[in-house]
mmCIF file of C-alpha atoms in Angstrom:
data_model
loop_
_atom_site.group_PDB
_atom_site.id
_atom_site.type_symbol
_atom_site.label_atom_id
_atom_site.label_comp_id
_atom_site.label_asym_id
_atom_site.label_seq_id
_atom_site.Cartn_x
_atom_site.Cartn_y
_atom_site.Cartn_z
ATOM 1 C CA UNK O 1 43.586 74.458 92.624
ATOM 2 C CA UNK O 2 43.334 70.845 93.765
ATOM 3 C CA UNK O 3 44.685 69.620 90.396
ATOM 4 C CA UNK O 4 47.505 72.176 90.456
ATOM 5 C CA UNK O 5 48.872 70.580 93.628
ATOM 6 C CA UNK O 6 49.777 67.571 91.448
ATOM 7 C CA UNK O 7 51.323 69.650 88.666
ATOM 8 C CA UNK O 8 54.180 70.994 90.799
ATOM 9 C CA UNK O 9 57.196 69.259 92.255
ATOM 10 C CA UNK O 10 59.290 68.188 89.280
ATOM 11 C CA UNK O 11 60.279 71.507 87.759
ATOM 12 C CA UNK O 12 58.695 74.072 85.455
ATOM 13 C CA UNK O 13 58.776 71.973 82.294
ATOM 14 C CA UNK O 14 56.852 69.141 83.994
ATOM 15 C CA UNK O 15 54.437 71.717 85.416
ATOM 16 C CA UNK O 16 53.732 72.991 81.904
ATOM 17 C CA UNK O 17 53.305 69.470 80.497
ATOM 18 C CA UNK O 18 50.866 68.537 83.259
ATOM 19 C CA UNK O 19 48.882 71.778 83.051
ATOM 20 C CA UNK O 20 48.417 71.840 79.282
ATOM 21 C CA UNK O 21 45.820 69.703 77.520
ATOM 22 C CA UNK O 22 47.336 66.496 76.193
ATOM 23 C CA UNK O 23 48.976 66.963 72.825
ATOM 24 C CA UNK O 24 52.175 67.419 70.956
ATOM 25 C CA UNK O 25 53.965 70.690 71.509
ATOM 26 C CA UNK O 26 56.930 71.979 69.598
ATOM 27 C CA UNK O 27 60.158 72.652 71.418
ATOM 28 C CA UNK O 28 59.673 76.343 70.627
ATOM 29 C CA UNK O 29 56.193 76.503 72.150
ATOM 30 C CA UNK O 30 57.342 74.556 75.238
ATOM 31 C CA UNK O 31 60.300 76.914 75.647
ATOM 32 C CA UNK O 32 57.912 79.872 75.358
ATOM 33 C CA UNK O 33 55.521 78.445 77.987
ATOM 34 C CA UNK O 34 58.392 77.661 80.356
ATOM 35 C CA UNK O 35 59.945 81.103 79.894
ATOM 36 C CA UNK O 36 56.605 82.842 80.509
ATOM 37 C CA UNK O 37 56.062 80.945 83.740
ATOM 38 C CA UNK O 38 59.616 81.626 84.879
ATOM 39 C CA UNK O 39 59.217 85.331 84.156
ATOM 40 C CA UNK O 40 55.895 85.530 85.994
ATOM 41 C CA UNK O 41 57.282 83.607 88.966
ATOM 42 C CA UNK O 42 60.444 85.737 89.051
ATOM 43 C CA UNK O 43 58.304 88.883 89.211
ATOM 44 C CA UNK O 44 55.779 87.599 91.759
ATOM 45 C CA UNK O 45 57.255 84.707 93.778
ATOM 46 C CA UNK O 46 56.883 86.492 97.099
ATOM 47 C CA UNK O 47 53.483 88.113 96.542
ATOM 48 C CA UNK O 48 51.324 85.249 97.806
ATOM 49 C CA UNK O 49 53.856 82.652 98.894
ATOM 50 C CA UNK O 50 54.176 82.355 102.654
ATOM 51 C CA UNK O 51 55.727 79.768 104.949
ATOM 52 C CA UNK O 52 53.159 77.354 106.311
ATOM 53 C CA UNK O 53 51.794 78.327 109.739
ATOM 54 C CA UNK O 54 54.082 77.143 112.529
ATOM 55 C CA UNK O 55 57.165 76.644 110.346
ATOM 56 C CA UNK O 56 59.015 79.658 111.732
ATOM 57 C CA UNK O 57 58.418 78.401 115.289
ATOM 58 C CA UNK O 58 59.506 74.862 114.333
ATOM 59 C CA UNK O 59 62.737 76.117 112.774
ATOM 60 C CA UNK O 60 63.445 78.373 115.783
ATOM 61 C CA UNK O 61 62.991 75.426 118.147
ATOM 62 C CA UNK O 62 65.233 73.196 116.048
ATOM 63 C CA UNK O 63 67.845 75.951 115.981
ATOM 64 C CA UNK O 64 67.678 76.287 119.793
ATOM 65 C CA UNK O 65 68.265 72.528 120.054
ATOM 66 C CA UNK O 66 71.301 72.782 117.760
ATOM 67 C CA UNK O 67 69.721 70.537 115.128
ATOM 68 C CA UNK O 68 71.556 70.736 111.818
ATOM 69 C CA UNK O 69 69.201 72.052 109.126
ATOM 70 C CA UNK O 70 69.360 71.644 105.392
ATOM 71 C CA UNK O 71 67.095 72.388 102.449
ATOM 72 C CA UNK O 72 66.814 70.288 99.315
ATOM 73 C CA UNK O 73 64.548 71.482 96.522
ATOM 74 C CA UNK O 74 64.062 71.113 92.787
ATOM 75 C CA UNK O 75 63.779 74.898 92.544
ATOM 76 C CA UNK O 76 66.847 76.563 90.970
ATOM 77 C CA UNK O 77 69.785 76.652 93.389
ATOM 78 C CA UNK O 78 70.341 80.416 93.661
ATOM 79 C CA UNK O 79 66.610 81.033 93.942
ATOM 80 C CA UNK O 80 66.384 78.484 96.781
ATOM 81 C CA UNK O 81 69.122 80.302 98.682
ATOM 82 C CA UNK O 82 67.431 83.681 98.127
ATOM 83 C CA UNK O 83 64.060 82.308 99.213
ATOM 84 C CA UNK O 84 65.465 80.900 102.466
ATOM 85 C CA UNK O 85 67.213 84.217 103.197
ATOM 86 C CA UNK O 86 63.999 86.135 102.484
ATOM 87 C CA UNK O 87 61.598 84.020 104.547
ATOM 88 C CA UNK O 88 63.952 82.808 107.284
ATOM 89 C CA UNK O 89 66.637 85.482 107.778
ATOM 90 C CA UNK O 90 67.383 84.398 111.365
ATOM 91 C CA UNK O 91 67.643 80.673 110.637
ATOM 92 C CA UNK O 92 71.003 79.221 109.677
ATOM 93 C CA UNK O 93 70.719 76.352 107.223
ATOM 94 C CA UNK O 94 73.981 74.456 107.132
ATOM 95 C CA UNK O 95 73.242 73.286 103.603
ATOM 96 C CA UNK O 96 70.880 74.534 100.906
ATOM 97 C CA UNK O 97 70.752 72.667 97.632
ATOM 98 C CA UNK O 98 68.606 73.518 94.662
ATOM 99 C CA UNK O 99 68.570 72.340 91.087
ATOM 100 C CA UNK O 100 71.767 72.859 89.127
ATOM 101 C CA UNK O 101 72.501 71.716 85.592
ATOM 102 C CA UNK O 102 74.257 68.390 85.465
ATOM 103 C CA UNK O 103 73.061 67.254 88.898
ATOM 104 C CA UNK O 104 70.045 64.954 89.029
ATOM 105 C CA UNK O 105 66.848 66.305 90.577
ATOM 106 C CA UNK O 106 64.858 64.670 93.327
ATOM 107 C CA UNK O 107 63.861 61.874 93.678
ATOM 108 C CA UNK O 108 67.406 60.897 92.681
ATOM 109 C CA UNK O 109 69.300 60.664 95.997
ATOM 110 C CA UNK O 110 72.563 62.186 94.704
ATOM 111 C CA UNK O 111 71.970 65.588 96.337
ATOM 112 C CA UNK O 112 71.040 64.028 99.689
ATOM 113 C CA UNK O 113 74.219 61.958 99.642
ATOM 114 C CA UNK O 114 76.229 65.089 98.800
ATOM 115 C CA UNK O 115 74.577 67.008 101.651
ATOM 116 C CA UNK O 116 75.212 64.182 104.115
ATOM 117 C CA UNK O 117 78.910 64.069 103.159
ATOM 118 C CA UNK O 118 79.099 67.855 103.435
ATOM 119 C CA UNK O 119 77.546 67.704 106.927
ATOM 120 C CA UNK O 120 79.571 64.642 107.948
ATOM 121 C CA UNK O 121 76.377 62.677 108.656
ATOM 122 C CA UNK O 122 75.192 59.168 107.829
ATOM 123 C CA UNK O 123 71.759 58.486 106.279
ATOM 124 C CA UNK O 124 70.559 56.649 109.386
ATOM 125 C CA UNK O 125 71.193 59.776 111.497
ATOM 126 C CA UNK O 126 69.133 62.091 109.300
ATOM 127 C CA UNK O 127 65.486 62.675 108.655
ATOM 128 C CA UNK O 128 63.843 64.136 105.589
ATOM 129 C CA UNK O 129 60.757 66.290 106.027
ATOM 130 C CA UNK O 130 58.753 66.558 102.837
ATOM 131 C CA UNK O 131 55.241 67.131 101.569
ATOM 132 C CA UNK O 132 55.159 65.251 98.283
ATOM 133 C CA UNK O 133 55.518 61.846 96.725
ATOM 134 C CA UNK O 134 58.825 63.022 95.250
ATOM 135 C CA UNK O 135 60.067 63.769 98.772
ATOM 136 C CA UNK O 136 59.041 60.346 100.061
ATOM 137 C CA UNK O 137 60.777 58.664 97.106
ATOM 138 C CA UNK O 138 63.885 60.770 97.761
ATOM 139 C CA UNK O 139 63.953 59.708 101.414
ATOM 140 C CA UNK O 140 63.439 56.052 100.540
ATOM 141 C CA UNK O 141 66.152 56.028 97.879
ATOM 142 C CA UNK O 142 68.671 57.703 100.176
ATOM 143 C CA UNK O 143 68.006 55.682 103.323
ATOM 144 C CA UNK O 144 67.136 58.681 105.505
ATOM 145 C CA UNK O 145 64.118 58.631 107.806
ATOM 146 C CA UNK O 146 61.027 60.021 106.041
ATOM 147 C CA UNK O 147 58.680 62.482 107.737
ATOM 148 C CA UNK O 148 55.573 63.359 105.746
ATOM 149 C CA UNK O 149 54.312 66.914 106.179
ATOM 150 C CA UNK O 150 50.519 66.877 106.009
ATOM 151 C CA UNK O 151 50.278 70.657 105.646
ATOM 152 C CA UNK O 152 51.746 70.547 102.150
ATOM 153 C CA UNK O 153 50.894 69.246 98.705
ATOM 154 C CA UNK O 154 49.829 65.655 99.354
ATOM 155 C CA UNK O 155 47.587 63.826 101.775
ATOM 156 C CA UNK O 156 48.624 61.211 104.313
ATOM 157 C CA UNK O 157 47.530 58.182 102.306
ATOM 158 C CA UNK O 158 49.561 59.243 99.258
ATOM 159 C CA UNK O 159 52.689 59.928 101.299
ATOM 160 C CA UNK O 160 52.434 56.556 103.030
ATOM 161 C CA UNK O 161 51.629 54.698 99.813
ATOM 162 C CA UNK O 162 54.579 56.307 98.030
ATOM 163 C CA UNK O 163 56.896 55.342 100.871
ATOM 164 C CA UNK O 164 55.641 51.753 100.930
ATOM 165 C CA UNK O 165 55.613 51.210 97.187
ATOM 166 C CA UNK O 166 58.520 53.448 96.313
ATOM 167 C CA UNK O 167 56.674 54.753 93.279
ATOM 168 C CA UNK O 168 54.290 57.506 92.252
ATOM 169 C CA UNK O 169 50.678 56.657 93.133
ATOM 170 C CA UNK O 170 49.351 59.919 91.717
ATOM 171 C CA UNK O 171 47.319 59.615 88.527
ATOM 172 C CA UNK O 172 48.818 62.965 87.480
ATOM 173 C CA UNK O 173 52.357 61.627 87.346
ATOM 174 C CA UNK O 174 53.360 60.841 83.792
ATOM 175 C CA UNK O 175 55.717 58.045 84.793
ATOM 176 C CA UNK O 176 57.286 56.355 87.745
ATOM 177 C CA UNK O 177 61.003 57.034 87.820
ATOM 178 C CA UNK O 178 63.193 54.264 89.218
#
């Protein structure tokens, strides 16, 4: 379980590559692994997944204070929208962006810039709450204020180190993307 926390965050294909023993895999076998995981996740995504404790209360308080809320994830776009509707039906997110073909994934800042334009906001007026090195890199590359969530996938030292260095300190990351 502790290793798995470092497998996720860059999409299903990267998850498969990190989880499998090192080796060469054919495109066909990789496609099969990816499709199997996608099928399993599609059938069971809401069976054990739950919002972290306190998140509902945090979002309610932000809503009461008229704070503009957005979601940026590397999960598929339509799935991200469905997940937010399922877990947070009373919370209005002004922008939800998930992965779509042809648009770079996090940590590329393109989606953040698009969201900021959509919300008529400047990077220096926004903050980015995230729980991974990818999130800290995304914040740094976009110029928004980073807030590391310690209840998530990474510990405090990794989030801070990623922010300071702007790169992936995790030994499980296959490469540092600049």
